[in-house]
């Protein structure tokens, strides 16, 4: 092989490897940013939706959802209905122990099973924690957001 041919092969190989590295870097960065955006959106839903509907007057919801007025539960349903751009697949509320209390998917027993490790991590950090879960329908971002009132957990 001539010097020109060798140079062409080495240059082409280097460019291909560089393109693969850059593509992987961009994909990784975009995935991380999308996951962070999902966490921020879920946190906004909790702060603006859930915590504004289940305020300190209705905090007993977290012990016994039937103890609050039906208006509070209906207002939670409105959060899910307002989701007109279908950003959320569903919204579920759990006790600190992982017991489903309410879900936009129907009855509390219809809620997805809570991920205990993610709940514990969110409670420890007092911040949203998320995982990308692979399903038959593609990837789903599951976000756990702790509900905090002032300086205490719900």
mmCIF file of C-alpha atoms in Angstrom:
data_model
loop_
_atom_site.group_PDB
_atom_site.id
_atom_site.type_symbol
_atom_site.label_atom_id
_atom_site.label_comp_id
_atom_site.label_asym_id
_atom_site.label_seq_id
_atom_site.Cartn_x
_atom_site.Cartn_y
_atom_site.Cartn_z
ATOM 1 C CA UNK A 1 0.000 0.000 0.000
ATOM 2 C CA UNK A 2 1.314 3.439 -0.849
ATOM 3 C CA UNK A 3 1.873 6.219 1.640
ATOM 4 C CA UNK A 4 -1.219 8.008 0.320
ATOM 5 C CA UNK A 5 -3.350 4.867 0.730
ATOM 6 C CA UNK A 6 -2.096 4.309 4.285
ATOM 7 C CA UNK A 7 -2.805 7.930 5.154
ATOM 8 C CA UNK A 8 -6.336 7.619 3.742
ATOM 9 C CA UNK A 9 -7.088 4.460 5.755
ATOM 10 C CA UNK A 10 -5.703 5.917 8.995
ATOM 11 C CA UNK A 11 -7.572 9.205 8.457
ATOM 12 C CA UNK A 12 -10.837 7.447 7.667
ATOM 13 C CA UNK A 13 -10.542 5.139 10.686
ATOM 14 C CA UNK A 14 -9.778 8.084 12.954
ATOM 15 C CA UNK A 15 -12.755 10.070 11.621
ATOM 16 C CA UNK A 16 -15.120 7.118 12.072
ATOM 17 C CA UNK A 17 -13.945 6.573 15.659
ATOM 18 C CA UNK A 18 -14.285 10.286 16.366
ATOM 19 C CA UNK A 19 -17.811 10.318 14.902
ATOM 20 C CA UNK A 20 -18.808 7.333 17.061
ATOM 21 C CA UNK A 21 -17.384 8.994 20.189
ATOM 22 C CA UNK A 22 -19.129 12.296 19.483
ATOM 23 C CA UNK A 23 -22.430 10.540 18.746
ATOM 24 C CA UNK A 24 -22.215 8.573 22.005
ATOM 25 C CA UNK A 25 -21.351 11.746 23.943
ATOM 26 C CA UNK A 26 -24.287 13.695 22.485
ATOM 27 C CA UNK A 27 -26.717 10.807 23.047
ATOM 28 C CA UNK A 28 -25.561 10.409 26.633
ATOM 29 C CA UNK A 29 -25.825 14.150 27.283
ATOM 30 C CA UNK A 30 -29.289 14.391 25.731
ATOM 31 C CA UNK A 31 -30.528 11.399 27.734
ATOM 32 C CA UNK A 32 -29.221 12.908 30.981
ATOM 33 C CA UNK A 33 -30.834 16.255 30.166
ATOM 34 C CA UNK A 34 -34.154 14.588 29.301
ATOM 35 C CA UNK A 35 -34.099 12.695 32.608
ATOM 36 C CA UNK A 36 -33.362 15.905 34.521
ATOM 37 C CA UNK A 37 -36.173 17.699 32.654
ATOM 38 C CA UNK A 38 -38.532 14.845 33.596
ATOM 39 C CA UNK A 39 -37.554 15.146 37.254
ATOM 40 C CA UNK A 40 -38.088 18.914 37.165
ATOM 41 C CA UNK A 41 -41.494 18.473 35.523
ATOM 42 C CA UNK A 42 -42.561 15.890 38.099
ATOM 43 C CA UNK A 43 -41.386 18.163 40.901
ATOM 44 C CA UNK A 44 -43.432 21.019 39.407
ATOM 45 C CA UNK A 45 -46.534 18.784 39.227
ATOM 46 C CA UNK A 46 -46.069 17.899 42.897
ATOM 47 C CA UNK A 47 -45.428 21.460 44.042
ATOM 48 C CA UNK A 48 -48.057 23.206 41.918
ATOM 49 C CA UNK A 49 -50.594 20.417 41.694
ATOM 50 C CA UNK A 50 -50.457 17.951 44.557
ATOM 51 C CA UNK A 51 -49.220 20.240 47.331
ATOM 52 C CA UNK A 52 -51.594 23.010 46.329
ATOM 53 C CA UNK A 53 -54.554 20.583 46.369
ATOM 54 C CA UNK A 54 -53.525 18.640 49.474
ATOM 55 C CA UNK A 55 -52.531 21.600 51.584
ATOM 56 C CA UNK A 56 -51.737 21.596 55.289
ATOM 57 C CA UNK A 57 -55.488 21.554 56.047
ATOM 58 C CA UNK A 58 -55.904 18.240 54.205
ATOM 59 C CA UNK A 59 -52.637 16.649 55.325
ATOM 60 C CA UNK A 60 -54.580 13.744 56.870
ATOM 61 C CA UNK A 61 -54.838 12.465 53.263
ATOM 62 C CA UNK A 62 -51.397 10.897 53.671
ATOM 63 C CA UNK A 63 -52.657 8.703 56.525
ATOM 64 C CA UNK A 64 -56.166 8.009 55.206
ATOM 65 C CA UNK A 65 -57.249 9.307 51.772
ATOM 66 C CA UNK A 66 -60.925 8.821 52.670
ATOM 67 C CA UNK A 67 -60.557 11.387 55.487
ATOM 68 C CA UNK A 68 -60.459 14.324 53.059
ATOM 69 C CA UNK A 69 -63.369 15.782 51.174
ATOM 70 C CA UNK A 70 -64.255 14.404 47.741
ATOM 71 C CA UNK A 71 -63.455 17.881 46.371
ATOM 72 C CA UNK A 72 -59.766 17.312 47.199
ATOM 73 C CA UNK A 73 -59.762 13.981 45.379
ATOM 74 C CA UNK A 74 -61.590 15.525 42.420
ATOM 75 C CA UNK A 75 -58.987 18.270 42.282
ATOM 76 C CA UNK A 76 -56.291 15.594 42.048
ATOM 77 C CA UNK A 77 -58.192 14.101 39.104
ATOM 78 C CA UNK A 78 -58.095 17.533 37.460
ATOM 79 C CA UNK A 79 -54.285 17.493 37.603
ATOM 80 C CA UNK A 80 -54.245 14.350 35.481
ATOM 81 C CA UNK A 81 -56.900 15.695 33.079
ATOM 82 C CA UNK A 82 -55.015 18.974 32.586
ATOM 83 C CA UNK A 83 -52.169 16.881 31.232
ATOM 84 C CA UNK A 84 -53.420 17.620 27.714
ATOM 85 C CA UNK A 85 -50.027 17.226 26.062
ATOM 86 C CA UNK A 86 -49.760 13.728 27.516
ATOM 87 C CA UNK A 87 -46.490 14.388 29.257
ATOM 88 C CA UNK A 88 -47.461 12.105 32.110
ATOM 89 C CA UNK A 89 -48.449 8.509 31.609
ATOM 90 C CA UNK A 90 -49.989 8.503 35.078
ATOM 91 C CA UNK A 91 -49.709 10.211 38.443
ATOM 92 C CA UNK A 92 -49.753 8.107 41.602
ATOM 93 C CA UNK A 93 -49.468 9.112 45.253
ATOM 94 C CA UNK A 94 -48.026 6.730 47.845
ATOM 95 C CA UNK A 95 -47.504 6.767 51.592
ATOM 96 C CA UNK A 96 -43.910 6.868 52.850
ATOM 97 C CA UNK A 97 -44.207 3.095 53.255
ATOM 98 C CA UNK A 98 -45.069 2.650 49.567
ATOM 99 C CA UNK A 99 -48.800 2.008 49.948
ATOM 100 C CA UNK A 100 -50.751 3.442 47.000
ATOM 101 C CA UNK A 101 -53.176 6.156 48.176
ATOM 102 C CA UNK A 102 -54.413 7.572 44.868
ATOM 103 C CA UNK A 103 -53.677 7.162 41.171
ATOM 104 C CA UNK A 104 -54.895 8.754 37.977
ATOM 105 C CA UNK A 105 -55.045 5.211 36.563
ATOM 106 C CA UNK A 106 -58.172 4.428 38.650
ATOM 107 C CA UNK A 107 -58.378 2.838 42.085
ATOM 108 C CA UNK A 108 -55.296 2.906 44.329
ATOM 109 C CA UNK A 109 -54.739 -0.797 43.671
ATOM 110 C CA UNK A 110 -54.330 0.058 39.949
ATOM 111 C CA UNK A 111 -51.236 2.142 40.749
ATOM 112 C CA UNK A 112 -47.883 0.783 39.614
ATOM 113 C CA UNK A 113 -45.966 -1.007 42.331
ATOM 114 C CA UNK A 114 -43.834 1.513 44.193
ATOM 115 C CA UNK A 115 -40.077 1.100 43.943
ATOM 116 C CA UNK A 116 -39.016 0.942 47.599
ATOM 117 C CA UNK A 117 -35.379 1.786 46.875
ATOM 118 C CA UNK A 118 -36.365 4.860 44.862
ATOM 119 C CA UNK A 119 -38.767 5.995 47.622
ATOM 120 C CA UNK A 120 -36.037 5.640 50.261
ATOM 121 C CA UNK A 121 -33.537 7.493 48.101
ATOM 122 C CA UNK A 122 -35.999 10.343 47.426
ATOM 123 C CA UNK A 123 -36.830 10.610 51.134
ATOM 124 C CA UNK A 124 -33.142 10.629 52.084
ATOM 125 C CA UNK A 125 -32.272 13.298 49.507
ATOM 126 C CA UNK A 126 -35.594 15.197 49.773
ATOM 127 C CA UNK A 127 -35.329 15.520 46.009
ATOM 128 C CA UNK A 128 -36.733 13.754 42.948
ATOM 129 C CA UNK A 129 -35.169 10.439 41.975
ATOM 130 C CA UNK A 130 -35.788 8.793 38.616
ATOM 131 C CA UNK A 131 -35.054 5.664 36.625
ATOM 132 C CA UNK A 132 -35.513 4.873 32.965
ATOM 133 C CA UNK A 133 -37.551 1.683 32.807
ATOM 134 C CA UNK A 134 -37.665 -0.366 29.626
ATOM 135 C CA UNK A 135 -41.166 -1.604 28.777
ATOM 136 C CA UNK A 136 -42.827 -3.279 25.793
ATOM 137 C CA UNK A 137 -43.931 0.205 24.672
ATOM 138 C CA UNK A 138 -40.425 1.669 24.900
ATOM 139 C CA UNK A 139 -38.579 3.538 27.622
ATOM 140 C CA UNK A 140 -40.535 5.148 30.442
ATOM 141 C CA UNK A 141 -39.130 7.626 32.928
ATOM 142 C CA UNK A 142 -40.411 6.847 36.423
ATOM 143 C CA UNK A 143 -39.895 9.706 38.862
ATOM 144 C CA UNK A 144 -40.383 9.629 42.625
ATOM 145 C CA UNK A 145 -40.836 13.038 44.268
ATOM 146 C CA UNK A 146 -41.110 13.404 48.050
ATOM 147 C CA UNK A 147 -43.936 15.660 49.232
ATOM 148 C CA UNK A 148 -42.636 18.118 51.815
ATOM 149 C CA UNK A 149 -44.621 20.647 53.851
ATOM 150 C CA UNK A 150 -42.322 23.241 55.320
ATOM 151 C CA UNK A 151 -39.677 21.234 57.143
ATOM 152 C CA UNK A 152 -41.526 17.925 57.368
ATOM 153 C CA UNK A 153 -42.485 15.129 55.052
ATOM 154 C CA UNK A 154 -46.146 14.412 54.336
#
